[in-house]
Amino acid sequence: VKISEIGEFGLIAHLKELVGPPADGEIWIGDDTAVLRAPAGTILFTSDLLIEGIHFDLDLIKPEDLGYKSIAVNVSDVAAMGGTARRALVGMGLSGEVEVEWIDRFYAGMRECCDDFGLAIVGGDLSRSDKLIISVSMLGNPAGRLFVQRKGARVGDVVAVTGTLGASAAGHLLLKASATEPEALIKAHVRPAPRAKEAAVLRRFIPTAMIDVSDGFAADVGHICEASEVGVLLDASALPLADLTGLGLSSGALQLALSGGEDYELCFTISPDRFEAAAAAVLEQTGTSVSRVGEIVDKGRGRVLLIEGDEEPLLAAGWDHLRV
Amino acid sequence: VKISEIGEFGLIAHLKELVGPPADGEIWIGDDTAVLRAPAGTILFTSDLLIEGIHFDLDLIKPEDLGYKSIAVNVSDVAAMGGTARRALVGMGLSGEVEVEWIDRFYAGMRECCDDFGLAIVGGDLSRSDKLIISVSMLGNPAGRLFVQRKGARVGDVVAVTGTLGASAAGHLLLKASATEPEALIKAHVRPAPRAKEAAVLRRFIPTAMIDVSDGFAADVGHICEASEVGVLLDASALPLADLTGLGLSSGALQLALSGGEDYELCFTISPDRFEAAAAAVLEQTGTSVSRVGEIVDKGRGRVLLIEGDEEPLLAAGWDHLRV
């Protein structure tokens, strides 16, 4: 069944089923706005736009994975503030040619991510569009009055990152080359795991600054750097590179780790006397490793400096959506 | 200067200037999420997607007007819940060819609407896109614990609407025919006035159901009807038609009023003993007229019935974004 056969209102009724019944005292799909209960006086509010041909290629990603990823990237943003994602609106621009079955699979993926991280889809907007457009807005709760900004890194702080870097970009290269394995690398790209549980452990150790790795590690650590008005000295040999041996990719593991992007790992800074305990707690409670990759320094304010044999400045070669 | 010359991060820095400094204790543009202070335990949450070629044609609307309208349509949704819009995220999909001056004018229009209705833009997301895409998400406060749903209309209630109907659709027809007047009709289309002040007065008189007129009056009153599980009997002769005499439009005033859409008037139902006082208060405090256009009835559950000479069923011929 095509979307054009059931129409906008038929689709809304269908989505209401897919989303499930609203939480007590809340109103979700079917009115002018969603009505939500906010427990705290502070709200985290974020949105992300995913566009066919720019952020994803429908030939390279299954609808379930695209759904999962659409929610995951926003959960990751909320986690990077040290918060917990709670409610989402999903706007979609769709061609009438889209099959309702595609929507069902896309929503199943979104629901799976929502279930994994304890949040719910509460509404959205539908529009006609030649290319598929996905716009997710999300509300989250901070941990009490605490939230972790990009601003706040201090000279002497440890720079650390969860998991590994470069797997998502490697997975993307593999997909474009029609490879179907290694599965772990492809999964890192099509179904990234936002580090919400890791953030919930980390925030108890009071990171001074935090960001999720979406543009590319060098660019993202650069954002912390600029916001905090400090420099960062990275040790290339300490970066937790994804294992890409024997894959014959056109880019090396270090390059993909630094500028690949879409890893959705957490990059944070923390006082040196808290780092070991924080890393141990994250590993123990979530199974995710945390690597010490550098230090906040007084020199090169706003710049990322890389030590690779000799110290040399690194171009923050991340992803800029608009520059040619 | 083109967007491609300043890049995503140059544009973010520029937008930060355009948006102005954050409210006390809040964090707006420049981190993973916005951090907001919510005064109440209940939040209204809505989003709208506007796509070039579907919702607007850049040859027919100035960037200031498009900016104003992008905010206004969401303010209208919050008003239709009886609430007050407070904070917005603006996602944009842009070609690198867009001029920074265009963005400045677009943001000036958004800011003007924000200033008119007491809200602020607090962040968003940027992406590359061939066609311009605008995604606005908005948070609003309800009036205390009260909000007005589509559900709630009772048999015997008066059906009423603010302002006039059909002006926006007429303005759209005129623009497509390269007409530049009557200005009031064109303005109704390119720079709709959301009825936030009217909603603030109305909610004191406890409307039983409310919706904003976006899909078309017949379709929108139909949404109240379905949600409330009642029928609606409309008096065609009582509809506040926009004055289209002498314009030679291909559609008549009644047809445009019923199915034109994008009027952003408030359609509401209210107990008959409260209607006169509510209408008088809205007129006195906002200058906007309120017309009694029909009655909620027991028959034709979920249907809109139109009295025009003889009573006959009316097809709810509103705008369906996805049906062919």
XYZ file of C-alpha atoms in Angstrom:
648
model
C 0.000 0.000 0.000
C 1.392 3.380 -0.990
C 1.201 6.472 1.219
C -0.734 8.248 -1.543
C -3.518 5.680 -1.171
C -4.089 6.239 2.553
C -3.307 9.980 2.540
C -1.952 12.211 5.290
C -4.744 11.559 7.760
C -4.750 7.836 7.107
C -1.027 7.859 7.762
C -1.424 9.892 10.964
C -3.968 7.349 12.255
C -1.549 4.576 11.334
C 1.397 6.282 13.061
C -0.721 6.660 16.195
C -0.953 2.856 16.306
C 2.771 2.462 15.660
C 3.677 4.894 18.424
C 1.426 3.329 21.043
C -0.734 4.881 23.762
C 0.430 8.090 25.481
C 1.876 8.172 28.976
C -0.532 9.016 31.797
C -1.720 12.603 31.652
C 0.008 13.285 28.327
C -1.358 13.880 24.831
C 0.729 12.600 21.947
C -0.189 12.285 18.269
C -3.458 13.850 17.095
C -3.715 17.400 18.387
C -2.115 20.764 17.557
C 0.805 20.119 19.893
C 1.856 17.289 22.171
C 1.192 17.910 25.864
C 3.965 16.601 28.111
C 4.735 16.439 31.822
C 8.135 17.831 32.710
C 9.439 16.746 36.087
C 12.210 19.327 36.351
C 12.530 23.070 35.908
C 15.269 22.659 33.303
C 14.781 21.151 29.846
C 17.247 20.049 27.187
C 15.939 20.746 23.661
C 17.589 19.622 20.423
C 16.761 18.770 16.808
C 18.426 17.122 13.832
C 17.617 17.131 10.140
C 18.441 14.051 8.040
C 18.095 14.398 4.276
C 18.153 11.683 1.608
C 21.240 11.946 -0.577
C 23.065 14.049 2.037
C 22.912 12.082 5.287
C 21.776 8.738 3.962
C 21.312 6.771 0.776
C 18.238 4.545 0.779
C 20.155 1.909 -1.204
C 22.713 1.618 1.600
C 20.573 1.632 4.746
C 17.558 -0.441 5.743
C 14.474 1.428 7.008
C 14.846 -0.157 10.492
C 18.421 1.088 10.717
C 17.555 4.548 9.422
C 14.798 4.772 12.030
C 17.122 3.646 14.795
C 19.805 6.112 13.717
C 17.367 9.052 13.413
C 16.494 8.711 17.089
C 20.009 7.709 18.175
C 21.728 10.868 16.909
C 19.444 13.014 19.055
C 19.766 10.731 22.085
C 23.505 11.205 21.620
C 23.170 15.011 21.733
C 21.177 14.842 24.961
C 23.695 12.376 26.446
C 26.506 14.793 25.545
C 24.860 17.333 27.869
C 24.835 14.682 30.605
C 21.068 14.369 30.275
C 18.436 11.739 29.561
C 16.333 11.844 26.384
C 12.606 11.647 27.092
C 10.291 12.744 24.276
C 10.636 13.136 20.492
C 8.703 14.670 17.612
C 9.303 13.137 14.189
C 8.695 15.251 11.094
C 8.808 13.473 7.754
C 8.847 14.717 4.186
C 7.696 11.805 2.026
C 6.809 11.026 -1.530
C 3.351 9.516 -2.044
C 5.158 6.577 -3.663
C 6.591 5.430 -0.321
C 5.119 2.111 0.801
C 3.339 1.957 4.156
C 5.491 -1.138 4.832
C 8.602 1.057 4.568
C 7.112 3.404 7.188
C 6.296 0.445 9.432
C 9.890 -0.756 9.295
C 11.247 2.781 9.797
C 9.021 3.249 12.855
C 9.963 -0.197 14.192
C 13.605 0.963 14.153
C 12.731 4.251 15.853
C 10.681 2.411 18.472
C 13.550 -0.006 19.100
C 15.899 2.901 19.815
C 13.240 4.571 21.974
C 12.823 1.349 23.955
C 16.589 0.927 24.324
C 16.913 4.394 25.819
C 13.597 4.896 27.609
C 12.004 7.598 25.492
C 8.868 8.000 23.379
C 7.760 9.554 20.092
C 4.898 11.934 20.863
C 4.020 13.582 17.561
C 5.448 15.293 14.524
C 4.512 16.638 11.130
C 4.013 15.126 7.686
C 4.683 16.717 4.360
C 5.016 15.789 0.747
C 8.613 15.804 -0.523
C 10.423 14.249 -3.470
C 13.399 13.325 -1.320
C 12.911 11.731 2.080
C 13.426 14.239 4.887
C 13.529 13.277 8.558
C 13.421 15.940 11.233
C 13.627 14.769 14.838
C 13.252 17.151 17.791
C 13.931 15.902 21.262
C 13.379 16.942 24.855
C 15.565 15.629 27.630
C 15.969 15.976 31.362
C 19.268 17.043 32.816
C 20.538 15.181 35.856
C 18.977 17.417 38.494
C 20.332 20.911 37.947
C 23.542 19.616 36.393
C 24.410 19.617 32.718
C 27.750 19.365 30.934
C 28.523 21.999 28.333
C 31.225 22.228 25.669
C 32.500 25.156 27.671
C 34.272 24.305 30.921
C 37.477 22.449 30.008
C 40.399 23.671 32.161
C 44.137 23.600 31.551
C 45.502 20.317 32.889
C 42.258 18.364 32.345
C 42.460 14.944 30.767
C 40.865 14.627 27.306
C 39.113 11.274 26.983
C 36.828 9.429 24.607
C 34.550 6.401 24.906
C 34.747 3.349 22.633
C 36.605 3.523 19.322
C 36.925 6.105 16.563
C 36.665 5.720 12.801
C 34.437 2.622 12.659
C 31.415 4.518 11.335
C 33.383 6.210 8.539
C 35.021 2.896 7.640
C 31.585 1.255 7.565
C 30.370 3.991 5.235
C 33.298 3.424 2.857
C 32.615 -0.317 2.905
C 28.913 0.185 2.162
C 29.730 2.456 -0.759
C 32.006 -0.306 -2.078
C 29.091 -2.785 -1.760
C 30.834 -4.720 1.029
C 28.654 -6.467 3.609
C 31.320 -7.098 6.238
C 32.959 -6.724 8.716
C 29.484 -6.419 10.212
C 30.693 -4.476 13.265
C 31.999 -1.622 11.106
C 28.867 -1.468 8.968
C 26.675 -1.564 12.067
C 28.692 1.298 13.574
C 27.583 3.389 10.597
C 23.972 2.329 10.057
C 22.960 1.747 13.682
C 25.188 3.787 15.984
C 24.835 3.193 19.709
C 24.432 6.516 21.505
C 26.403 6.601 24.750
C 23.480 7.459 27.022
C 24.272 4.863 29.684
C 27.918 5.907 29.652
C 26.896 9.571 30.071
C 24.719 8.652 33.049
C 27.749 7.068 34.768
C 30.190 9.780 33.678
C 28.175 12.707 34.953
C 28.597 11.507 38.526
C 32.332 12.209 38.096
C 31.637 15.760 36.898
C 33.274 16.043 33.468
C 34.241 19.677 32.870
C 33.152 19.629 29.204
C 31.560 17.072 26.883
C 30.484 16.655 23.249
C 29.384 13.753 21.077
C 31.555 12.844 18.097
C 29.419 13.609 15.058
C 31.422 15.973 12.828
C 34.680 14.023 13.344
C 36.827 13.709 16.455
C 39.296 16.474 15.538
C 36.495 18.897 14.723
C 34.467 17.962 17.797
C 37.343 18.214 20.259
C 37.976 21.522 18.493
C 34.467 22.658 19.429
C 35.265 21.990 23.123
C 38.505 23.853 22.641
C 36.886 26.942 21.125
C 34.020 27.027 23.615
C 36.428 26.603 26.553
C 39.067 28.974 25.143
C 41.876 26.484 25.655
C 44.115 24.333 23.465
C 44.096 20.559 23.216
C 47.170 18.384 22.806
C 46.224 14.978 21.393
C 48.469 11.919 21.463
C 47.870 10.185 18.126
C 49.233 6.919 19.515
C 46.609 6.942 22.290
C 43.565 7.295 20.024
C 41.332 4.191 20.183
C 41.395 3.420 16.461
C 38.902 1.026 14.942
C 40.632 -2.105 13.639
C 40.730 -1.727 9.857
C 43.612 -4.078 9.036
C 43.328 -5.963 5.793
C 40.356 -3.967 4.483
C 42.318 -1.987 1.908
C 40.377 1.223 2.541
C 41.460 4.376 0.747
C 41.801 6.247 4.075
C 43.959 5.135 6.999
C 42.622 4.350 10.465
C 44.118 7.517 11.996
C 42.601 9.731 9.317
C 39.160 8.137 9.701
C 39.404 8.382 13.496
C 40.234 12.082 13.337
C 37.924 13.249 10.585
C 35.503 10.444 9.733
C 32.644 11.571 11.942
C 29.370 9.947 13.034
C 31.047 7.839 15.730
C 28.592 9.121 18.356
C 31.167 8.446 21.042
C 31.462 10.877 23.948
C 34.502 13.109 24.060
C 34.949 14.740 27.457
C 37.420 16.545 29.641
C 37.832 15.825 33.322
C 40.110 16.645 36.213
C 43.144 14.234 36.161
C 42.402 13.036 39.698
C 38.930 11.882 38.639
C 39.773 10.278 35.306
C 40.798 6.791 36.427
C 37.760 6.298 38.644
C 35.416 7.608 35.936
C 36.902 5.342 33.257
C 36.762 2.316 35.562
C 33.135 2.994 36.511
C 32.047 3.365 32.870
C 33.805 0.133 31.902
C 32.375 -1.763 34.843
C 28.797 -0.493 34.531
C 28.438 -0.357 30.732
C 31.227 -2.508 29.283
C 32.465 0.483 27.268
C 36.151 1.339 27.428
C 37.287 4.922 27.963
C 40.626 6.113 26.566
C 42.797 8.967 27.753
C 43.820 10.637 24.493
C 45.256 13.998 25.423
C 45.423 16.999 27.675
C 43.982 20.498 27.830
C 46.811 23.007 27.414
C 47.377 26.709 27.670
C 48.928 27.088 24.226
C 47.216 27.080 20.848
C 44.014 28.519 22.302
C 41.029 27.193 20.345
C 43.295 24.792 18.418
C 43.712 21.054 18.340
C 47.385 20.053 18.319
C 48.387 16.535 17.473
C 51.479 14.741 18.692
C 52.472 12.182 16.112
C 56.220 11.607 16.469
C 56.947 15.330 16.381
C 54.355 17.757 17.652
C 52.579 19.496 14.801
C 49.344 21.390 14.415
C 46.462 19.351 13.050
C 43.852 20.778 10.759
C 40.510 20.154 12.405
C 39.350 18.249 9.348
C 35.814 17.373 10.343
C 32.643 17.523 8.379
C 31.294 20.925 7.439
C 27.835 20.555 5.933
C 27.885 23.760 3.987
C 31.407 24.547 2.908
C 32.304 23.473 -0.646
C 28.759 36.355 0.483
C 27.607 32.799 -0.133
C 27.026 30.244 2.630
C 29.649 27.990 1.020
C 32.263 30.678 1.669
C 31.672 30.924 5.427
C 30.807 27.239 5.963
C 28.606 25.599 8.578
C 30.547 26.862 11.586
C 30.871 30.362 10.180
C 27.128 30.354 9.677
C 26.474 29.058 13.211
C 28.584 31.894 14.646
C 26.655 34.328 12.460
C 23.263 32.928 13.533
C 24.331 33.291 17.158
C 24.631 37.032 16.522
C 21.295 37.156 14.713
C 19.519 35.342 17.523
C 20.909 37.508 20.324
C 22.098 36.637 23.823
C 20.367 33.833 25.756
C 17.924 34.449 28.581
C 19.345 34.301 32.110
C 20.401 30.816 33.104
C 19.738 29.378 29.634
C 22.081 28.102 26.924
C 21.001 28.661 23.339
C 23.003 28.211 20.130
C 26.413 26.529 20.370
C 26.152 23.352 22.407
C 24.758 19.846 21.873
C 21.295 20.883 23.027
C 19.701 24.087 24.212
C 19.186 24.301 27.987
C 15.919 25.977 28.944
C 14.064 26.909 32.103
C 10.497 25.617 32.200
C 8.267 27.369 34.702
C 5.478 24.813 34.666
C 5.196 21.041 34.968
C 3.367 20.797 31.640
C 4.923 21.531 28.257
C 3.430 21.965 24.799
C 5.712 20.565 22.082
C 5.170 20.936 18.325
C 7.074 21.011 15.038
C 6.466 21.939 11.411
C 8.350 21.157 8.241
C 8.314 23.693 5.375
C 9.759 22.559 2.060
C 10.590 24.634 -1.018
C 8.304 23.817 -3.916
C 5.706 22.249 -1.593
C 4.935 24.882 1.059
C 6.521 27.901 -0.546
C 7.976 29.159 -3.799
C 10.981 31.443 -3.317
C 9.842 33.537 -6.308
C 6.558 34.324 -4.550
C 7.646 35.051 -0.979
C 10.275 37.387 0.435
C 12.776 35.916 2.933
C 11.421 38.191 5.713
C 7.909 36.920 5.109
C 9.003 33.287 4.906
C 10.848 33.729 8.208
C 7.824 35.330 9.830
C 5.511 32.601 8.547
C 7.834 29.756 9.627
C 7.568 30.903 13.230
C 3.919 31.995 12.960
C 2.565 28.580 11.941
C 4.027 27.008 15.082
C 2.870 29.880 17.317
C -0.566 29.189 15.860
C -0.408 25.511 16.871
C 0.518 26.431 20.434
C -2.261 29.068 20.526
C -4.739 26.425 19.355
C -3.958 24.491 22.550
C -4.682 27.668 24.529
C -0.973 28.046 25.303
C 1.841 30.539 24.870
C 4.799 29.831 22.577
C 8.145 30.301 24.324
C 11.188 28.714 22.635
C 11.981 27.510 19.105
C 14.647 25.462 17.349
C 15.169 26.207 13.659
C 16.615 23.499 11.419
C 17.588 24.538 7.903
C 18.592 22.553 4.853
C 20.430 24.980 2.569
C 22.357 25.007 -0.641
C 25.859 26.497 -0.408
C 24.703 28.957 -3.078
C 22.369 30.746 -0.647
C 23.537 34.279 0.133
C 24.226 35.209 3.756
C 22.064 38.279 3.088
C 19.133 35.975 2.366
C 19.684 34.288 5.751
C 19.867 37.690 7.446
C 16.525 38.707 5.982
C 14.980 35.310 6.792
C 16.155 35.585 10.406
C 14.947 39.193 10.621
C 11.465 37.941 9.729
C 11.677 35.114 12.266
C 12.899 37.534 14.930
C 10.045 39.926 14.148
C 7.490 37.166 14.703
C 9.322 36.086 17.875
C 9.228 39.663 19.149
C 5.539 40.032 18.269
C 4.662 36.955 20.305
C 7.267 36.957 23.089
C 9.346 33.923 22.167
C 12.959 33.198 21.235
C 14.958 31.016 18.856
C 17.370 28.946 20.932
C 19.152 26.676 18.478
C 18.674 24.287 15.599
C 20.553 22.305 13.025
C 22.125 23.053 9.654
C 22.438 20.778 6.688
C 23.232 20.899 3.036
C 20.208 20.480 0.767
C 19.401 21.327 -2.847
C 15.947 22.570 -1.941
C 15.437 24.865 1.019
C 14.019 23.007 4.016
C 12.848 24.722 7.188
C 12.057 22.696 10.266
C 10.797 24.608 13.307
C 10.175 22.915 16.662
C 8.525 24.851 19.424
C 7.921 24.626 23.148
C 5.053 26.429 24.785
C 3.517 26.867 28.194
C -0.104 26.021 28.767
C -2.190 28.436 30.851
C -1.597 26.827 34.216
C -2.846 23.271 34.054
C -5.382 24.115 31.348
C -5.102 23.300 27.676
C -7.705 23.052 24.956
C -7.738 19.896 22.869
C -9.515 19.008 19.640
C -11.444 16.538 21.723
C -14.085 18.009 24.024
C -16.810 19.518 21.810
C -20.263 18.681 23.207
C -23.644 18.471 21.476
C -25.253 21.915 21.612
C -21.944 23.827 21.673
C -21.537 26.826 19.406
C -18.960 26.443 16.610
C -17.070 29.712 16.120
C -14.119 31.084 14.203
C -11.947 34.196 14.543
C -11.352 36.682 11.717
C -12.124 35.731 8.123
C -11.668 32.613 6.004
C -10.284 32.216 2.495
C -8.022 35.280 2.384
C -4.786 33.259 2.463
C -5.865 30.932 -0.358
C -7.057 33.929 -2.389
C -3.717 35.635 -1.779
C -1.938 32.517 -2.995
C -3.997 32.458 -6.218
C -3.247 36.150 -6.751
C 0.507 35.630 -6.219
C 0.546 32.764 -8.689
C -1.150 35.102 -11.198
C 1.603 37.691 -10.534
C -0.832 40.112 -8.883
C 0.524 42.444 -6.201
C -2.810 43.532 -4.706
C -5.110 43.616 -2.820
C -2.276 43.773 -0.306
C -4.413 42.474 2.578
C -5.077 39.194 0.780
C -1.453 38.696 -0.223
C -0.305 39.514 3.293
C -2.769 36.973 4.694
C -0.876 34.339 2.705
C 2.759 35.380 3.075
C 2.660 36.742 6.627
C -0.212 35.165 8.530
C -1.003 36.553 11.977
C -1.275 33.706 14.466
C -4.134 34.258 16.904
C -2.072 33.985 20.077
C -3.554 37.071 21.746
C -7.045 35.904 20.843
C -6.309 32.471 22.331
C -5.129 34.085 25.565
C -8.472 35.881 25.888
C -10.563 32.924 24.733
C -9.109 30.410 27.149
C -10.574 32.322 30.077
C -14.018 31.420 28.691
C -13.123 27.713 28.552
C -13.652 26.646 24.935
C -14.506 22.940 24.856
C -12.342 22.245 21.768
C -10.038 24.302 19.551
C -7.901 23.972 16.406
C -6.100 26.377 14.116
C -7.225 26.561 10.502
C -4.303 25.251 8.486
C -5.607 22.394 6.301
C -8.801 24.286 5.393
C -11.791 25.173 7.552
C -13.933 22.191 6.534
C -11.097 19.746 7.154
C -10.081 21.396 10.425
C -13.569 21.579 11.890
C -13.746 17.937 10.756
C -10.728 17.164 12.954
C -12.585 18.562 15.998
C -15.601 16.530 14.951
C -13.690 13.245 14.703
C -11.721 13.807 17.904
C -14.879 14.756 19.812
C -17.056 12.050 18.192
C -19.812 14.491 17.306
C -21.214 16.036 14.137
C -20.979 19.678 13.108
C -23.717 21.600 11.335
C -22.292 24.664 9.580
C -24.338 27.577 8.302
C -22.730 28.582 5.012
C -24.326 32.023 5.195
C -22.656 32.687 8.567
C -19.078 31.962 7.454
C -16.898 35.104 7.627
C -15.818 35.059 3.982
C -12.897 37.176 2.829
C -14.066 39.889 0.433
C -13.022 38.715 -3.026
C -15.458 40.733 -5.150
C -14.158 41.885 -8.504
C -10.989 39.775 -8.399
C -12.148 37.220 -10.959
C -10.580 34.304 -9.109
C -11.166 30.808 -10.423
C -12.549 29.679 -7.037
C -15.468 31.290 -5.220
C -15.220 32.855 -1.757
C -17.186 30.029 -0.115
C -15.004 27.345 -1.680
C -11.794 29.109 -0.608
C -13.176 29.660 2.896
C -14.032 25.978 3.276
C -11.043 24.346 1.658
C -8.388 26.981 1.008
C -6.360 26.457 4.183
C -3.516 28.398 5.824
C -5.876 30.960 7.377
C -4.365 30.363 10.844
C -7.624 31.494 12.407
C -8.856 29.722 15.536
C -11.858 27.467 15.196
C -13.365 26.576 18.550
C -16.452 25.181 20.227
C -17.936 26.671 23.374
C -21.013 26.398 25.537
C -23.793 28.636 24.058
C -24.136 30.589 27.313
C -20.467 31.633 27.146
C -20.192 32.419 23.435
C -21.415 36.054 23.424
C -19.181 37.110 26.302
C -16.152 35.337 24.783
C -16.675 36.914 21.351
C -17.164 40.377 22.889
C -14.007 40.037 25.022
C -11.884 38.932 22.050
C -13.163 41.813 19.913
C -12.626 44.350 22.680
C -9.169 43.172 23.739
C -7.665 42.243 20.363
C -9.803 43.942 17.694
C -10.486 40.540 16.089
C -14.077 39.622 15.316
C -15.438 36.191 16.228
C -18.243 34.615 14.175
C -20.759 31.994 15.236
C -20.793 29.651 12.254
C -22.553 26.507 13.402
C -23.484 24.064 16.095
C -22.277 20.722 17.409
C -24.934 18.081 16.708
C -25.669 14.497 17.585
C -26.109 13.317 13.992
C -23.459 12.681 11.368
C -20.886 11.684 13.990
C -17.425 12.683 12.789
C -18.919 14.540 9.805
C -19.165 18.164 8.796
C -22.621 19.022 7.450
C -23.213 22.240 5.611
C -26.485 24.132 5.437
C -26.605 26.035 2.188
C -30.237 26.512 1.301
C -31.021 22.840 1.823
C -29.007 20.812 4.282
C -26.538 18.560 2.496
C -23.366 16.766 3.474
C -20.150 18.597 2.642
C -17.012 16.812 1.606
C -14.310 17.896 4.040
C -12.200 19.178 1.168
C -9.111 20.363 2.997
C -5.484 19.947 2.169
C -4.026 16.464 2.427
C -0.262 16.618 1.996
C 0.166 13.060 0.852
C -2.904 11.949 -1.037
C -2.692 12.218 -4.846
